[in-house]
PDB file of C-alpha atoms and ligand atoms in Angstrom:
ATOM      1  CA  ALA A   1     -12.370 -18.609  12.374  1.00  0.00           C
ATOM      2  CA  SER A   2     -11.957 -20.369   9.071  1.00  0.00           C
ATOM      3  CA  THR A   3     -10.927 -17.522   6.767  1.00  0.00           C
ATOM      4  CA  LEU A   4      -8.167 -14.920   6.937  1.00  0.00           C
ATOM      5  CA  GLY A   5     -10.595 -12.014   7.061  1.00  0.00           C
ATOM      6  CA  ALA A   6     -12.700 -13.522   9.835  1.00  0.00           C
ATOM      7  CA  ALA A   7      -9.602 -14.490  11.801  1.00  0.00           C
ATOM      8  CA  ALA A   8      -8.170 -10.974  11.559  1.00  0.00           C
ATOM      9  CA  ALA A   9     -11.539  -9.508  12.556  1.00  0.00           C
ATOM     10  CA  GLN A  10     -11.309 -11.314  15.909  1.00  0.00           C
ATOM     11  CA  SER A  11      -8.845  -8.626  16.946  1.00  0.00           C
ATOM     12  CA  GLY A  12     -10.494  -5.787  15.022  1.00  0.00           C
ATOM     13  CA  ARG A  13      -8.061  -6.013  12.124  1.00  0.00           C
ATOM     14  CA  TYR A  14      -8.493  -6.719   8.426  1.00  0.00           C
ATOM     15  CA  PHE A  15      -6.764  -9.121   6.069  1.00  0.00           C
ATOM     16  CA  GLY A  16      -6.581  -7.943   2.491  1.00  0.00           C
ATOM     17  CA  THR A  17      -5.163  -8.656  -0.923  1.00  0.00           C
ATOM     18  CA  ALA A  18      -4.303  -6.913  -4.155  1.00  0.00           C
ATOM     19  CA  ILE A  19      -6.907  -7.563  -6.841  1.00  0.00           C
ATOM     20  CA  ALA A  20      -6.320  -7.255 -10.588  1.00  0.00           C
ATOM     21  CA  ALA A  21      -9.337  -6.306 -12.698  1.00  0.00           C
ATOM     22  CA  GLY A  22      -8.121  -8.592 -15.469  1.00  0.00           C
ATOM     23  CA  ARG A  23      -8.491 -11.635 -13.234  1.00  0.00           C
ATOM     24  CA  LEU A  24     -12.053 -11.000 -12.070  1.00  0.00           C
ATOM     25  CA  GLY A  25     -13.317 -13.327 -14.821  1.00  0.00           C
ATOM     26  CA  ASP A  26     -11.357 -16.239 -13.316  1.00  0.00           C
ATOM     27  CA  SER A  27     -13.770 -17.980 -10.963  1.00  0.00           C
ATOM     28  CA  ALA A  28     -11.046 -19.895  -9.132  1.00  0.00           C
ATOM     29  CA  TYR A  29      -9.465 -16.516  -8.338  1.00  0.00           C
ATOM     30  CA  THR A  30     -12.672 -14.767  -7.288  1.00  0.00           C
ATOM     31  CA  THR A  31     -13.775 -17.753  -5.194  1.00  0.00           C
ATOM     32  CA  ILE A  32     -10.614 -17.625  -3.082  1.00  0.00           C
ATOM     33  CA  ALA A  33     -10.446 -13.847  -2.929  1.00  0.00           C
ATOM     34  CA  GLY A  34     -14.136 -13.537  -2.132  1.00  0.00           C
ATOM     35  CA  ARG A  35     -13.937 -16.072   0.674  1.00  0.00           C
ATOM     36  CA  GLU A  36     -10.670 -15.179   2.386  1.00  0.00           C
ATOM     37  CA  PHE A  37     -10.085 -11.427   2.315  1.00  0.00           C
ATOM     38  CA  ASP A  38     -12.015  -8.437   3.655  1.00  0.00           C
ATOM     39  CA  MET A  39      -9.877  -5.596   2.279  1.00  0.00           C
ATOM     40  CA  VAL A  40      -8.972  -4.956  -1.365  1.00  0.00           C
ATOM     41  CA  THR A  41      -6.250  -2.903  -3.031  1.00  0.00           C
ATOM     42  CA  ALA A  42      -6.366  -2.436  -6.806  1.00  0.00           C
ATOM     43  CA  GLU A  43      -3.039  -3.822  -7.999  1.00  0.00           C
ATOM     44  CA  ASN A  44      -2.700  -1.230 -10.821  1.00  0.00           C
ATOM     45  CA  GLU A  45      -6.144   0.162 -11.638  1.00  0.00           C
ATOM     46  CA  MET A  46      -6.154   3.255  -9.406  1.00  0.00           C
ATOM     47  CA  LYS A  47      -2.606   4.344 -10.259  1.00  0.00           C
ATOM     48  CA  ILE A  48      -1.868   7.598 -12.047  1.00  0.00           C
ATOM     49  CA  ASP A  49      -1.428   6.159 -15.550  1.00  0.00           C
ATOM     50  CA  ALA A  50      -4.663   4.165 -15.216  1.00  0.00           C
ATOM     51  CA  THR A  51      -6.849   6.970 -13.871  1.00  0.00           C
ATOM     52  CA  GLU A  52      -5.557  10.020 -15.772  1.00  0.00           C
ATOM     53  CA  PRO A  53      -4.135   8.766 -19.078  1.00  0.00           C
ATOM     54  CA  ASN A  54      -4.465  12.266 -20.543  1.00  0.00           C
ATOM     55  CA  ARG A  55      -4.142  15.406 -18.488  1.00  0.00           C
ATOM     56  CA  GLY A  56      -7.495  16.381 -17.030  1.00  0.00           C
ATOM     57  CA  GLN A  57      -9.221  13.325 -18.517  1.00  0.00           C
ATOM     58  CA  PHE A  58     -10.018  10.864 -15.779  1.00  0.00           C
ATOM     59  CA  THR A  59     -11.059   7.286 -16.402  1.00  0.00           C
ATOM     60  CA  PHE A  60     -12.245   4.973 -13.667  1.00  0.00           C
ATOM     61  CA  THR A  61     -13.465   1.993 -15.671  1.00  0.00           C
ATOM     62  CA  SER A  62     -10.907  -0.480 -14.335  1.00  0.00           C
ATOM     63  CA  GLY A  63     -10.660   1.102 -10.906  1.00  0.00           C
ATOM     64  CA  ASP A  64     -14.415   0.909 -10.537  1.00  0.00           C
ATOM     65  CA  ARG A  65     -14.395  -2.713 -11.649  1.00  0.00           C
ATOM     66  CA  VAL A  66     -12.121  -3.566  -8.729  1.00  0.00           C
ATOM     67  CA  TYR A  67     -13.965  -1.233  -6.369  1.00  0.00           C
ATOM     68  CA  ASN A  68     -17.397  -2.601  -7.271  1.00  0.00           C
ATOM     69  CA  TRP A  69     -16.291  -6.211  -6.997  1.00  0.00           C
ATOM     70  CA  ALA A  70     -14.908  -5.488  -3.533  1.00  0.00           C
ATOM     71  CA  VAL A  71     -17.959  -3.678  -2.230  1.00  0.00           C
ATOM     72  CA  GLN A  72     -20.419  -6.119  -3.786  1.00  0.00           C
ATOM     73  CA  ASN A  73     -18.550  -8.829  -1.905  1.00  0.00           C
ATOM     74  CA  GLY A  74     -18.611  -6.995   1.409  1.00  0.00           C
ATOM     75  CA  LYS A  75     -15.037  -5.774   1.416  1.00  0.00           C
ATOM     76  CA  ARG A  76     -13.444  -2.412   2.131  1.00  0.00           C
ATOM     77  CA  VAL A  77     -10.984  -0.791  -0.243  1.00  0.00           C
ATOM     78  CA  ARG A  78      -7.545   0.759   0.143  1.00  0.00           C
ATOM     79  CA  GLY A  79      -6.758   3.363  -2.509  1.00  0.00           C
ATOM     80  CA  HIS A  80      -3.411   2.962  -4.252  1.00  0.00           C
ATOM     81  CA  THR A  81      -1.786   5.357  -5.171  1.00  0.00           C
ATOM     82  CA  LEU A  82      -1.978   9.131  -5.868  1.00  0.00           C
ATOM     83  CA  ALA A  83       1.547  10.584  -6.016  1.00  0.00           C
ATOM     84  CA  TRP A  84       4.375   8.314  -7.168  1.00  0.00           C
ATOM     85  CA  HIS A  85       7.429   8.545  -9.411  1.00  0.00           C
ATOM     86  CA  SER A  86       6.469   5.292 -11.157  1.00  0.00           C
ATOM     87  CA  GLN A  87       3.561   4.363 -13.421  1.00  0.00           C
ATOM     88  CA  GLN A  88       3.087   8.006 -14.356  1.00  0.00           C
ATOM     89  CA  PRO A  89       1.415   8.620 -17.719  1.00  0.00           C
ATOM     90  CA  GLY A  90       3.707  10.026 -20.391  1.00  0.00           C
ATOM     91  CA  TRP A  91       2.251  13.528 -20.135  1.00  0.00           C
ATOM     92  CA  MET A  92       3.129  13.667 -16.432  1.00  0.00           C
ATOM     93  CA  GLN A  93       6.620  12.252 -16.911  1.00  0.00           C
ATOM     94  CA  SER A  94       7.426  15.172 -19.150  1.00  0.00           C
ATOM     95  CA  LEU A  95       6.179  17.850 -16.734  1.00  0.00           C
ATOM     96  CA  SER A  96       8.292  19.652 -14.163  1.00  0.00           C
ATOM     97  CA  GLY A  97       8.170  22.542 -11.755  1.00  0.00           C
ATOM     98  CA  SER A  98       4.948  24.347 -10.980  1.00  0.00           C
ATOM     99  CA  SER A  99       2.973  22.679 -13.757  1.00  0.00           C
ATOM    100  CA  LEU A 100       3.850  19.217 -12.416  1.00  0.00           C
ATOM    101  CA  ARG A 101       3.009  20.386  -8.907  1.00  0.00           C
ATOM    102  CA  GLN A 102      -0.392  21.593 -10.114  1.00  0.00           C
ATOM    103  CA  ALA A 103      -0.929  18.354 -12.054  1.00  0.00           C
ATOM    104  CA  MET A 104      -0.251  16.357  -8.882  1.00  0.00           C
ATOM    105  CA  ILE A 105      -2.786  18.440  -6.954  1.00  0.00           C
ATOM    106  CA  ASP A 106      -5.371  18.136  -9.731  1.00  0.00           C
ATOM    107  CA  HIS A 107      -4.777  14.392  -9.901  1.00  0.00           C
ATOM    108  CA  ILE A 108      -5.322  13.922  -6.179  1.00  0.00           C
ATOM    109  CA  ASN A 109      -8.512  15.977  -6.343  1.00  0.00           C
ATOM    110  CA  GLY A 110      -9.789  14.125  -9.408  1.00  0.00           C
ATOM    111  CA  VAL A 111      -9.255  10.614  -8.112  1.00  0.00           C
ATOM    112  CA  MET A 112     -10.171  11.229  -4.491  1.00  0.00           C
ATOM    113  CA  GLY A 113     -13.217  13.184  -5.613  1.00  0.00           C
ATOM    114  CA  HIS A 114     -14.458  10.222  -7.634  1.00  0.00           C
ATOM    115  CA  TYR A 115     -14.065   7.859  -4.683  1.00  0.00           C
ATOM    116  CA  LYS A 116     -14.988  10.384  -1.983  1.00  0.00           C
ATOM    117  CA  GLY A 117     -16.333   8.718   1.145  1.00  0.00           C
ATOM    118  CA  LYS A 118     -15.722   5.229  -0.271  1.00  0.00           C
ATOM    119  CA  ILE A 119     -12.105   4.461   0.574  1.00  0.00           C
ATOM    120  CA  TYR A 120     -10.790   3.182   3.909  1.00  0.00           C
ATOM    121  CA  ALA A 121      -7.276   4.536   3.396  1.00  0.00           C
ATOM    122  CA  TRP A 122      -5.363   6.101   0.515  1.00  0.00           C
ATOM    123  CA  ASP A 123      -1.685   5.630  -0.192  1.00  0.00           C
ATOM    124  CA  VAL A 124      -1.333   9.354  -0.852  1.00  0.00           C
ATOM    125  CA  VAL A 125       2.409   9.209  -1.521  1.00  0.00           C
ATOM    126  CA  ASN A 126       4.259   6.056  -2.550  1.00  0.00           C
ATOM    127  CA  GLU A 127       7.994   5.308  -2.436  1.00  0.00           C
ATOM    128  CA  ALA A 128       9.351   8.840  -1.982  1.00  0.00           C
ATOM    129  CA  TYR A 129      12.494   7.829  -0.095  1.00  0.00           C
ATOM    130  CA  ALA A 130      15.796   6.655  -1.529  1.00  0.00           C
ATOM    131  CA  ASP A 131      17.289   3.215  -1.039  1.00  0.00           C
ATOM    132  CA  GLY A 132      20.734   2.948   0.485  1.00  0.00           C
ATOM    133  CA  ASN A 133      22.361   4.886   3.256  1.00  0.00           C
ATOM    134  CA  SER A 134      21.298   8.479   2.561  1.00  0.00           C
ATOM    135  CA  GLY A 135      18.053   8.381   4.508  1.00  0.00           C
ATOM    136  CA  GLY A 136      16.890  11.102   2.133  1.00  0.00           C
ATOM    137  CA  ARG A 137      14.411  11.552  -0.624  1.00  0.00           C
ATOM    138  CA  ARG A 138      14.485   9.688  -3.904  1.00  0.00           C
ATOM    139  CA  ASP A 139      15.296  11.865  -6.884  1.00  0.00           C
ATOM    140  CA  SER A 140      12.170  12.156  -9.041  1.00  0.00           C
ATOM    141  CA  ASN A 141      10.295  14.727 -11.054  1.00  0.00           C
ATOM    142  CA  LEU A 142       7.973  15.209  -8.081  1.00  0.00           C
ATOM    143  CA  GLN A 143      10.871  15.714  -5.666  1.00  0.00           C
ATOM    144  CA  ARG A 144      12.371  18.282  -8.028  1.00  0.00           C
ATOM    145  CA  THR A 145       9.203  20.387  -7.686  1.00  0.00           C
ATOM    146  CA  GLY A 146      10.318  21.156  -4.126  1.00  0.00           C
ATOM    147  CA  ASN A 147      10.814  19.278  -0.893  1.00  0.00           C
ATOM    148  CA  ASP A 148       7.330  20.263   0.299  1.00  0.00           C
ATOM    149  CA  TRP A 149       5.599  18.141  -2.362  1.00  0.00           C
ATOM    150  CA  ILE A 150       4.738  15.389   0.099  1.00  0.00           C
ATOM    151  CA  GLU A 151       3.044  17.654   2.597  1.00  0.00           C
ATOM    152  CA  VAL A 152       1.192  19.446  -0.198  1.00  0.00           C
ATOM    153  CA  ALA A 153      -0.069  16.042  -1.367  1.00  0.00           C
ATOM    154  CA  PHE A 154      -1.301  15.172   2.130  1.00  0.00           C
ATOM    155  CA  ARG A 155      -2.987  18.547   2.711  1.00  0.00           C
ATOM    156  CA  THR A 156      -4.689  18.295  -0.681  1.00  0.00           C
ATOM    157  CA  ALA A 157      -5.808  14.742   0.113  1.00  0.00           C
ATOM    158  CA  ARG A 158      -7.298  15.666   3.479  1.00  0.00           C
ATOM    159  CA  ALA A 159      -9.407  18.386   1.902  1.00  0.00           C
ATOM    160  CA  ALA A 160     -10.470  16.126  -0.992  1.00  0.00           C
ATOM    161  CA  ASP A 161     -11.804  13.310   1.213  1.00  0.00           C
ATOM    162  CA  PRO A 162     -11.791  13.967   4.958  1.00  0.00           C
ATOM    163  CA  ALA A 163     -13.184  10.454   5.609  1.00  0.00           C
ATOM    164  CA  ALA A 164     -10.217   8.550   4.189  1.00  0.00           C
ATOM    165  CA  LYS A 165      -7.181   7.681   6.242  1.00  0.00           C
ATOM    166  CA  LEU A 166      -4.098   9.133   4.585  1.00  0.00           C
ATOM    167  CA  CYS A 167      -1.031   6.879   4.374  1.00  0.00           C
ATOM    168  CA  TYR A 168       2.583   7.236   3.385  1.00  0.00           C
ATOM    169  CA  ASN A 169       3.551   3.886   1.776  1.00  0.00           C
ATOM    170  CA  ASP A 170       7.024   2.492   1.017  1.00  0.00           C
ATOM    171  CA  TYR A 171       9.209  -0.605   0.754  1.00  0.00           C
ATOM    172  CA  ASN A 172      12.416  -1.309   2.663  1.00  0.00           C
ATOM    173  CA  ILE A 173      11.182   0.601   5.693  1.00  0.00           C
ATOM    174  CA  ASP A 174      10.768  -2.623   7.669  1.00  0.00           C
ATOM    175  CA  ASN A 175      14.234  -2.822   9.216  1.00  0.00           C
ATOM    176  CA  TRP A 176      14.491  -0.320  12.039  1.00  0.00           C
ATOM    177  CA  SER A 177      18.247   0.008  11.591  1.00  0.00           C
ATOM    178  CA  TRP A 178      18.048   1.015   7.907  1.00  0.00           C
ATOM    179  CA  ALA A 179      18.582   4.652   6.955  1.00  0.00           C
ATOM    180  CA  LYS A 180      15.499   4.641   4.728  1.00  0.00           C
ATOM    181  CA  THR A 181      13.313   3.609   7.668  1.00  0.00           C
ATOM    182  CA  GLN A 182      14.765   6.416   9.771  1.00  0.00           C
ATOM    183  CA  GLY A 183      14.245   8.918   6.969  1.00  0.00           C
ATOM    184  CA  VAL A 184      10.554   8.088   6.724  1.00  0.00           C
ATOM    185  CA  TYR A 185      10.241   8.000  10.518  1.00  0.00           C
ATOM    186  CA  ASN A 186      11.702  11.508  10.781  1.00  0.00           C
ATOM    187  CA  MET A 187       9.310  12.793   8.111  1.00  0.00           C
ATOM    188  CA  VAL A 188       6.275  11.351   9.908  1.00  0.00           C
ATOM    189  CA  ARG A 189       7.477  12.742  13.236  1.00  0.00           C
ATOM    190  CA  ASP A 190       7.905  16.157  11.624  1.00  0.00           C
ATOM    191  CA  PHE A 191       4.439  15.969  10.004  1.00  0.00           C
ATOM    192  CA  LYS A 192       2.812  15.101  13.316  1.00  0.00           C
ATOM    193  CA  ALA A 193       4.706  17.920  15.068  1.00  0.00           C
ATOM    194  CA  ARG A 194       3.644  20.484  12.466  1.00  0.00           C
ATOM    195  CA  GLY A 195       0.072  19.301  11.985  1.00  0.00           C
ATOM    196  CA  VAL A 196       0.497  18.005   8.451  1.00  0.00           C
ATOM    197  CA  PRO A 197      -2.379  15.526   8.064  1.00  0.00           C
ATOM    198  CA  ILE A 198      -1.159  11.928   8.057  1.00  0.00           C
ATOM    199  CA  ASP A 199      -2.960   8.954   9.584  1.00  0.00           C
ATOM    200  CA  CYS A 200      -0.970   5.895   8.650  1.00  0.00           C
ATOM    201  CA  VAL A 201       2.284   4.450   7.426  1.00  0.00           C
ATOM    202  CA  GLY A 202       2.052   1.597   4.956  1.00  0.00           C
ATOM    203  CA  LEU A 203       4.899  -0.879   5.065  1.00  0.00           C
ATOM    204  CA  GLN A 204       4.849  -2.702   1.741  1.00  0.00           C
ATOM    205  CA  SER A 205       6.918  -5.515   3.242  1.00  0.00           C
ATOM    206  CA  HIS A 206       8.119  -7.228   0.085  1.00  0.00           C
ATOM    207  CA  PHE A 207      10.578  -9.636   1.689  1.00  0.00           C
ATOM    208  CA  ASN A 208      13.334 -11.337  -0.299  1.00  0.00           C
ATOM    209  CA  SER A 209      16.993 -12.223   0.089  1.00  0.00           C
ATOM    210  CA  ASN A 210      18.097  -8.591  -0.340  1.00  0.00           C
ATOM    211  CA  SER A 211      15.523  -7.244   2.088  1.00  0.00           C
ATOM    212  CA  PRO A 212      14.636 -10.114   4.385  1.00  0.00           C
ATOM    213  CA  TYR A 213      12.122 -10.000   7.212  1.00  0.00           C
ATOM    214  CA  PRO A 214      14.079  -8.256   9.970  1.00  0.00           C
ATOM    215  CA  GLY A 215      14.151  -9.386  13.589  1.00  0.00           C
ATOM    216  CA  ASN A 216      13.374  -5.811  14.603  1.00  0.00           C
ATOM    217  CA  TYR A 217      10.201  -5.542  12.504  1.00  0.00           C
ATOM    218  CA  ARG A 218       8.028  -5.289  15.601  1.00  0.00           C
ATOM    219  CA  THR A 219      10.197  -2.414  16.853  1.00  0.00           C
ATOM    220  CA  THR A 220       9.633  -0.630  13.555  1.00  0.00           C
ATOM    221  CA  LEU A 221       5.858  -1.081  13.744  1.00  0.00           C
ATOM    222  CA  GLN A 222       5.822   0.040  17.387  1.00  0.00           C
ATOM    223  CA  SER A 223       8.025   3.051  16.697  1.00  0.00           C
ATOM    224  CA  PHE A 224       5.859   4.389  13.873  1.00  0.00           C
ATOM    225  CA  ALA A 225       2.718   3.729  15.913  1.00  0.00           C
ATOM    226  CA  ALA A 226       4.175   5.664  18.850  1.00  0.00           C
ATOM    227  CA  LEU A 227       4.192   8.754  16.620  1.00  0.00           C
ATOM    228  CA  GLY A 228       0.389   8.609  16.596  1.00  0.00           C
ATOM    229  CA  VAL A 229      -0.274   6.929  13.254  1.00  0.00           C
ATOM    230  CA  ASP A 230      -1.704   3.549  12.325  1.00  0.00           C
ATOM    231  CA  VAL A 231       0.606   1.118  10.653  1.00  0.00           C
ATOM    232  CA  GLN A 232      -0.639  -1.105   7.852  1.00  0.00           C
ATOM    233  CA  ILE A 233       1.227  -3.931   6.178  1.00  0.00           C
ATOM    234  CA  THR A 234       0.182  -3.137   2.659  1.00  0.00           C
ATOM    235  CA  GLU A 235       1.839  -5.404   0.065  1.00  0.00           C
ATOM    236  CA  LEU A 236       3.163  -8.412   1.929  1.00  0.00           C
ATOM    237  CA  ASP A 237       4.902 -11.140  -0.021  1.00  0.00           C
ATOM    238  CA  ILE A 238       7.758 -13.359   1.085  1.00  0.00           C
ATOM    239  CA  GLN A 239      10.004 -14.875  -1.542  1.00  0.00           C
ATOM    240  CA  GLY A 240       9.952 -18.622  -0.977  1.00  0.00           C
ATOM    241  CA  GLY A 241       6.815 -18.342   1.126  1.00  0.00           C
ATOM    242  CA  SER A 242       8.269 -19.325   4.517  1.00  0.00           C
ATOM    243  CA  ALA A 243       5.413 -20.258   6.867  1.00  0.00           C
ATOM    244  CA  THR A 244       7.508 -19.258   9.877  1.00  0.00           C
ATOM    245  CA  THR A 245       8.203 -15.815   8.463  1.00  0.00           C
ATOM    246  CA  TYR A 246       4.544 -15.288   7.634  1.00  0.00           C
ATOM    247  CA  ALA A 247       3.626 -16.211  11.216  1.00  0.00           C
ATOM    248  CA  ASN A 248       6.277 -13.815  12.540  1.00  0.00           C
ATOM    249  CA  VAL A 249       4.796 -10.954  10.522  1.00  0.00           C
ATOM    250  CA  VAL A 250       1.306 -11.698  11.841  1.00  0.00           C
ATOM    251  CA  ASN A 251       2.529 -11.965  15.426  1.00  0.00           C
ATOM    252  CA  ASP A 252       4.361  -8.659  15.127  1.00  0.00           C
ATOM    253  CA  CYS A 253       1.243  -6.922  13.823  1.00  0.00           C
ATOM    254  CA  LEU A 254      -0.917  -8.422  16.564  1.00  0.00           C
ATOM    255  CA  ALA A 255       1.567  -7.192  19.174  1.00  0.00           C
ATOM    256  CA  VAL A 256       1.046  -3.579  18.086  1.00  0.00           C
ATOM    257  CA  PRO A 257      -2.411  -2.180  18.843  1.00  0.00           C
ATOM    258  CA  ARG A 258      -2.161   0.376  16.021  1.00  0.00           C
ATOM    259  CA  CYS A 259      -1.253  -2.250  13.420  1.00  0.00           C
ATOM    260  CA  ALA A 260      -4.619  -2.067  11.668  1.00  0.00           C
ATOM    261  CA  GLY A 261      -4.281  -4.911   9.209  1.00  0.00           C
ATOM    262  CA  ILE A 262      -2.298  -6.873   6.692  1.00  0.00           C
ATOM    263  CA  SER A 263      -2.664  -7.120   2.917  1.00  0.00           C
ATOM    264  CA  VAL A 264      -0.821  -9.606   0.742  1.00  0.00           C
ATOM    265  CA  TRP A 265       0.159  -8.569  -2.783  1.00  0.00           C
ATOM    266  CA  GLY A 266      -1.881 -11.105  -4.712  1.00  0.00           C
ATOM    267  CA  VAL A 267      -4.014 -14.194  -4.223  1.00  0.00           C
ATOM    268  CA  ARG A 268      -2.162 -17.205  -5.706  1.00  0.00           C
ATOM    269  CA  ASP A 269       1.526 -17.578  -6.489  1.00  0.00           C
ATOM    270  CA  SER A 270       0.552 -17.488 -10.156  1.00  0.00           C
ATOM    271  CA  ASP A 271      -0.969 -14.026  -9.620  1.00  0.00           C
ATOM    272  CA  SER A 272       2.181 -12.552  -8.060  1.00  0.00           C
ATOM    273  CA  TRP A 273       4.023  -9.679  -9.727  1.00  0.00           C
ATOM    274  CA  LEU A 274       7.196 -11.613  -8.824  1.00  0.00           C
ATOM    275  CA  GLY A 275       6.209 -14.612 -10.941  1.00  0.00           C
ATOM    276  CA  ALA A 276       4.932 -17.968  -9.733  1.00  0.00           C
ATOM    277  CA  GLY A 277       8.486 -19.240  -9.234  1.00  0.00           C
ATOM    278  CA  ALA A 278       8.973 -16.879  -6.305  1.00  0.00           C
ATOM    279  CA  ALA A 279       6.133 -18.710  -4.542  1.00  0.00           C
ATOM    280  CA  PRO A 280       5.639 -15.677  -2.282  1.00  0.00           C
ATOM    281  CA  LEU A 281       1.906 -15.876  -1.462  1.00  0.00           C
ATOM    282  CA  LEU A 282      -0.547 -17.965   0.585  1.00  0.00           C
ATOM    283  CA  PHE A 283      -2.150 -20.049  -2.196  1.00  0.00           C
ATOM    284  CA  ASP A 284      -0.391 -22.069  -4.864  1.00  0.00           C
ATOM    285  CA  GLY A 285      -1.154 -21.789  -8.547  1.00  0.00           C
ATOM    286  CA  ASN A 286      -3.887 -24.412  -8.230  1.00  0.00           C
ATOM    287  CA  GLY A 287      -5.574 -22.419  -5.499  1.00  0.00           C
ATOM    288  CA  ASN A 288      -4.512 -24.793  -2.742  1.00  0.00           C
ATOM    289  CA  LYS A 289      -3.756 -23.401   0.705  1.00  0.00           C
ATOM    290  CA  LYS A 290      -0.025 -23.468   1.387  1.00  0.00           C
ATOM    291  CA  ALA A 291       1.682 -24.096   4.729  1.00  0.00           C
ATOM    292  CA  ALA A 292       2.092 -20.330   4.948  1.00  0.00           C
ATOM    293  CA  TYR A 293      -1.701 -19.963   4.794  1.00  0.00           C
ATOM    294  CA  THR A 294      -2.200 -22.270   7.747  1.00  0.00           C
ATOM    295  CA  ALA A 295       0.550 -20.517   9.686  1.00  0.00           C
ATOM    296  CA  VAL A 296      -1.125 -17.150   9.126  1.00  0.00           C
ATOM    297  CA  LEU A 297      -4.604 -18.417   9.995  1.00  0.00           C
ATOM    298  CA  ASN A 298      -3.328 -20.025  13.196  1.00  0.00           C
ATOM    299  CA  ALA A 299      -1.360 -16.924  14.209  1.00  0.00           C
ATOM    300  CA  LEU A 300      -4.295 -14.521  13.690  1.00  0.00           C
TER     301      LEU A 300
HETATM  302  C1  XIL B 401       3.263  -3.627  -9.067  1.00  0.00           C
HETATM  303  C2  XIL B 401       2.191  -4.502  -9.680  1.00  0.00           C
HETATM  304  O1  XIL B 401       2.022  -5.636  -8.863  1.00  0.00           O
HETATM  305  C3  XIL B 401       2.585  -4.914 -11.078  1.00  0.00           C
HETATM  306  O2  XIL B 401       1.494  -5.569 -11.718  1.00  0.00           O
HETATM  307  C4  XIL B 401       2.978  -3.693 -11.903  1.00  0.00           C
HETATM  308  O3  XIL B 401       3.483  -4.115 -13.152  1.00  0.00           O
HETATM  309  C5  XIL B 401       4.038  -2.873 -11.189  1.00  0.00           C
HETATM  310  O4  XIL B 401       3.559  -2.526  -9.906  1.00  0.00           O
HETATM  311  N1  XIL B 401       5.206  -1.378  -4.942  1.00  0.00           N
HETATM  312  C6  XIL B 401       3.944  -0.858  -5.162  1.00  0.00           C
HETATM  313  C7  XIL B 401       3.016  -1.547  -6.091  1.00  0.00           C
HETATM  314  O5  XIL B 401       3.553   0.126  -4.515  1.00  0.00           O
HETATM  315  O6  XIL B 401       2.168  -0.644  -6.764  1.00  0.00           O
HETATM  316  C8  XIL B 401       3.764  -2.392  -7.083  1.00  0.00           C
HETATM  317  O7  XIL B 401       2.795  -3.130  -7.838  1.00  0.00           O
HETATM  318  C9  XIL B 401       4.740  -3.307  -6.385  1.00  0.00           C
HETATM  319  C10 XIL B 401       5.761  -2.510  -5.626  1.00  0.00           C
END
């Protein structure tokens, strides 16, 4: 195969990228993205602040721009993200308690209703666990509504769009020996045991010197999968862009039958949220394929 998407499809997987609506007018960008990837995540356009800027007033202009570009170019779409402590609109930041809980539920219903039947998988809850050694939840306004907020989000999501896979998505859950990984693992195990609807765990997999690609990454993927969920690598970028590390990530995914696919968090280095200097992606700022690209294509 000569593209990432086609190469991943050889094993029934997908290869995706984050797409920014503001870059869809850049033909160098859309040429690469259109050719190489078969799954799309809106980088910001389906987040809470973008889709519900005022309470009860939904706007899907930018989200639909990304969605329509993807579908018109034959790609599937991951939805990102419905319940998160970050990128909340001001009105939500100032809510608490039962009114915030209700706003979360209404938000999930509003956004999933708009995209009902059209989304491969939703990141229902993003980044709910704390960094460091606690293995517990992150403090946030959502967490302060009660520890059951995550399961309420998933139950609401299942009812809103039964066709979408429902994912829990987080960063720094790649290293099997980290407390945060174990915290999320225990939550997913508990959800499966109690019948809380969850279909997938998204590992963002932003790798850098503080959270490097771990040698036990495959163990982590296998362990989550053994709970009966898919695993998806949802926001892959590797500071410095090591070709070897990229190949390791691909090989680890391919070794786990329930690793459904990989998405990188941007097209060219110049599109990365980390800045072009981090050189974390598969294409350079001129749109040239990097060594990491070739390593990924050959590994798939
Ligand atoms: C980032 C976007 O790439 C930036 O454009 C934005 O300013 C901040 O959010 N984890 C996530 C993503 O789940 O939504 C984040 O995306 C990167 C970290």
